[in-house]
Amino acid sequence: MAEAPYGSASILTISYVYIALMGAAGLKRATEVAILNANYMAKRLEPHYPILFKGKNGQVAHEFVMDVRQFEQSSGVKVDDIAKRLMDYGFHAPTMSWPVPAP
């Protein structure tokens, strides 16, 4: 990020402070909780939506990719529309589109 023409080196400071404040035990615990939460959510949503990029054992990492391309094809609802609606209800919208290209 700091090497990019329009990047900001301050992002490195934010990452460093986060790591320093959490410490080794805190980072490990945060990772464990993130993996547990992502797998819980993926399993709850899997009967209703395709979950992409699962491992050999059917689990996901610290986040998961839910394929919502069928909504645009069937009703015109785009992935950005879903993200904005989640924010309307106070949810932090997940990473959108990447690594799944739009149709």
PDB file of C-alpha atoms in Angstrom:
ATOM      1  CA  MET A   1       0.000   0.000   0.000  1.00  0.00           C
ATOM      2  CA  ALA A   2       2.766   2.433   0.852  1.00  0.00           C
ATOM      3  CA  GLU A   3       4.479   1.734  -2.469  1.00  0.00           C
ATOM      4  CA  ALA A   4       1.357   2.477  -4.536  1.00  0.00           C
ATOM      5  CA  PRO A   5       1.270   5.840  -6.289  1.00  0.00           C
ATOM      6  CA  TYR A   6      -1.872   6.919  -4.404  1.00  0.00           C
ATOM      7  CA  GLY A   7      -1.388   4.739  -1.320  1.00  0.00           C
ATOM      8  CA  SER A   8      -0.952   5.911   2.210  1.00  0.00           C
ATOM      9  CA  ALA A   9       1.883   4.770   4.440  1.00  0.00           C
ATOM     10  CA  SER A  10      -0.306   5.460   7.475  1.00  0.00           C
ATOM     11  CA  ILE A  11      -2.115   2.171   6.855  1.00  0.00           C
ATOM     12  CA  LEU A  12       1.049   0.438   8.035  1.00  0.00           C
ATOM     13  CA  THR A  13       0.877   2.309  11.343  1.00  0.00           C
ATOM     14  CA  ILE A  14      -2.726   1.227  11.881  1.00  0.00           C
ATOM     15  CA  SER A  15      -1.815  -2.418  11.291  1.00  0.00           C
ATOM     16  CA  TYR A  16       1.203  -2.200  13.581  1.00  0.00           C
ATOM     17  CA  VAL A  17      -0.772  -0.636  16.435  1.00  0.00           C
ATOM     18  CA  TYR A  18      -3.527  -3.252  16.059  1.00  0.00           C
ATOM     19  CA  ILE A  19      -0.968  -6.065  16.293  1.00  0.00           C
ATOM     20  CA  ALA A  20       0.902  -4.446  19.169  1.00  0.00           C
ATOM     21  CA  LEU A  21      -2.253  -3.828  21.206  1.00  0.00           C
ATOM     22  CA  MET A  22      -3.676  -7.310  20.640  1.00  0.00           C
ATOM     23  CA  GLY A  23      -0.465  -9.185  21.350  1.00  0.00           C
ATOM     24  CA  ALA A  24       0.140 -12.790  20.331  1.00  0.00           C
ATOM     25  CA  ALA A  25      -2.631 -14.238  22.485  1.00  0.00           C
ATOM     26  CA  GLY A  26      -5.167 -11.619  21.366  1.00  0.00           C
ATOM     27  CA  LEU A  27      -4.381 -12.122  17.685  1.00  0.00           C
ATOM     28  CA  LYS A  28      -4.712 -15.881  18.068  1.00  0.00           C
ATOM     29  CA  ARG A  29      -8.061 -15.523  19.845  1.00  0.00           C
ATOM     30  CA  ALA A  30      -9.371 -13.026  17.276  1.00  0.00           C
ATOM     31  CA  THR A  31      -8.420 -15.449  14.493  1.00  0.00           C
ATOM     32  CA  GLU A  32     -10.134 -18.362  16.225  1.00  0.00           C
ATOM     33  CA  VAL A  33     -13.323 -16.374  16.739  1.00  0.00           C
ATOM     34  CA  ALA A  34     -13.316 -15.096  13.137  1.00  0.00           C
ATOM     35  CA  ILE A  35     -12.973 -18.638  11.764  1.00  0.00           C
ATOM     36  CA  LEU A  36     -15.678 -19.970  14.085  1.00  0.00           C
ATOM     37  CA  ASN A  37     -18.091 -17.153  13.188  1.00  0.00           C
ATOM     38  CA  ALA A  38     -17.496 -17.470   9.443  1.00  0.00           C
ATOM     39  CA  ASN A  39     -18.129 -21.216   9.503  1.00  0.00           C
ATOM     40  CA  TYR A  40     -21.252 -20.790  11.633  1.00  0.00           C
ATOM     41  CA  MET A  41     -22.693 -18.209   9.243  1.00  0.00           C
ATOM     42  CA  ALA A  42     -21.735 -20.216   6.149  1.00  0.00           C
ATOM     43  CA  LYS A  43     -23.423 -23.351   7.501  1.00  0.00           C
ATOM     44  CA  ARG A  44     -26.580 -21.421   8.418  1.00  0.00           C
ATOM     45  CA  LEU A  45     -26.805 -19.823   4.961  1.00  0.00           C
ATOM     46  CA  GLU A  46     -25.700 -22.853   2.919  1.00  0.00           C
ATOM     47  CA  PRO A  47     -29.198 -24.399   2.626  1.00  0.00           C
ATOM     48  CA  HIS A  48     -30.439 -21.176   1.018  1.00  0.00           C
ATOM     49  CA  TYR A  49     -27.483 -19.780  -0.963  1.00  0.00           C
ATOM     50  CA  PRO A  50     -24.460 -21.278  -2.719  1.00  0.00           C
ATOM     51  CA  ILE A  51     -21.275 -20.915  -0.641  1.00  0.00           C
ATOM     52  CA  LEU A  52     -18.183 -20.764  -2.844  1.00  0.00           C
ATOM     53  CA  PHE A  53     -14.558 -21.695  -2.167  1.00  0.00           C
ATOM     54  CA  LYS A  54     -14.969 -24.196   0.641  1.00  0.00           C
ATOM     55  CA  GLY A  55     -12.052 -26.370   1.693  1.00  0.00           C
ATOM     56  CA  LYS A  56     -11.833 -30.156   1.329  1.00  0.00           C
ATOM     57  CA  ASN A  57     -13.630 -30.585   4.642  1.00  0.00           C
ATOM     58  CA  GLY A  58     -16.428 -28.189   3.662  1.00  0.00           C
ATOM     59  CA  GLN A  59     -15.234 -25.380   5.896  1.00  0.00           C
ATOM     60  CA  VAL A  60     -14.310 -21.802   5.088  1.00  0.00           C
ATOM     61  CA  ALA A  61     -11.527 -19.602   6.438  1.00  0.00           C
ATOM     62  CA  HIS A  62     -12.074 -16.311   8.309  1.00  0.00           C
ATOM     63  CA  GLU A  63     -14.696 -15.220   5.789  1.00  0.00           C
ATOM     64  CA  PHE A  64     -16.842 -16.890   3.158  1.00  0.00           C
ATOM     65  CA  VAL A  65     -18.160 -16.074  -0.291  1.00  0.00           C
ATOM     66  CA  MET A  66     -21.894 -16.350  -0.850  1.00  0.00           C
ATOM     67  CA  ASP A  67     -22.894 -16.378  -4.513  1.00  0.00           C
ATOM     68  CA  VAL A  68     -25.770 -13.934  -5.110  1.00  0.00           C
ATOM     69  CA  ARG A  69     -25.453 -13.645  -8.886  1.00  0.00           C
ATOM     70  CA  GLN A  70     -28.774 -15.441  -9.328  1.00  0.00           C
ATOM     71  CA  PHE A  71     -30.590 -12.442  -7.814  1.00  0.00           C
ATOM     72  CA  GLU A  72     -29.464 -10.118 -10.576  1.00  0.00           C
ATOM     73  CA  GLN A  73     -30.424 -12.650 -13.221  1.00  0.00           C
ATOM     74  CA  SER A  74     -33.887 -13.288 -11.759  1.00  0.00           C
ATOM     75  CA  SER A  75     -34.909  -9.886 -10.368  1.00  0.00           C
ATOM     76  CA  GLY A  76     -32.300  -7.261 -11.210  1.00  0.00           C
ATOM     77  CA  VAL A  77     -31.109  -7.002  -7.593  1.00  0.00           C
ATOM     78  CA  LYS A  78     -27.351  -6.447  -7.672  1.00  0.00           C
ATOM     79  CA  VAL A  79     -24.748  -7.335  -5.080  1.00  0.00           C
ATOM     80  CA  ASP A  80     -24.309  -3.627  -4.261  1.00  0.00           C
ATOM     81  CA  ASP A  81     -28.050  -3.364  -3.556  1.00  0.00           C
ATOM     82  CA  ILE A  82     -27.726  -6.169  -1.013  1.00  0.00           C
ATOM     83  CA  ALA A  83     -24.718  -4.491   0.630  1.00  0.00           C
ATOM     84  CA  LYS A  84     -26.524  -1.160   0.902  1.00  0.00           C
ATOM     85  CA  ARG A  85     -29.589  -2.815   2.420  1.00  0.00           C
ATOM     86  CA  LEU A  86     -27.454  -4.587   5.005  1.00  0.00           C
ATOM     87  CA  MET A  87     -25.988  -1.208   5.974  1.00  0.00           C
ATOM     88  CA  ASP A  88     -29.529   0.218   6.246  1.00  0.00           C
ATOM     89  CA  TYR A  89     -30.110  -2.318   9.017  1.00  0.00           C
ATOM     90  CA  GLY A  90     -26.819  -1.649  10.799  1.00  0.00           C
ATOM     91  CA  PHE A  91     -24.825  -4.586   9.451  1.00  0.00           C
ATOM     92  CA  HIS A  92     -21.312  -4.098   8.136  1.00  0.00           C
ATOM     93  CA  ALA A  93     -21.476  -5.152   4.506  1.00  0.00           C
ATOM     94  CA  PRO A  94     -19.050  -7.947   3.650  1.00  0.00           C
ATOM     95  CA  THR A  95     -16.512  -7.883   0.854  1.00  0.00           C
ATOM     96  CA  MET A  96     -18.548  -7.633  -2.317  1.00  0.00           C
ATOM     97  CA  SER A  97     -17.897  -9.029  -5.794  1.00  0.00           C
ATOM     98  CA  TRP A  98     -14.304 -10.103  -5.372  1.00  0.00           C
ATOM     99  CA  PRO A  99     -13.305 -12.824  -6.265  1.00  0.00           C
ATOM    100  CA  VAL A 100     -16.556 -13.596  -8.103  1.00  0.00           C
ATOM    101  CA  PRO A 101     -16.923 -11.592 -11.315  1.00  0.00           C
ATOM    102  CA  ALA A 102     -20.273 -10.063 -12.216  1.00  0.00           C
ATOM    103  CA  PRO A 103     -22.210 -11.919 -14.931  1.00  0.00           C
TER     104      PRO A 103
END
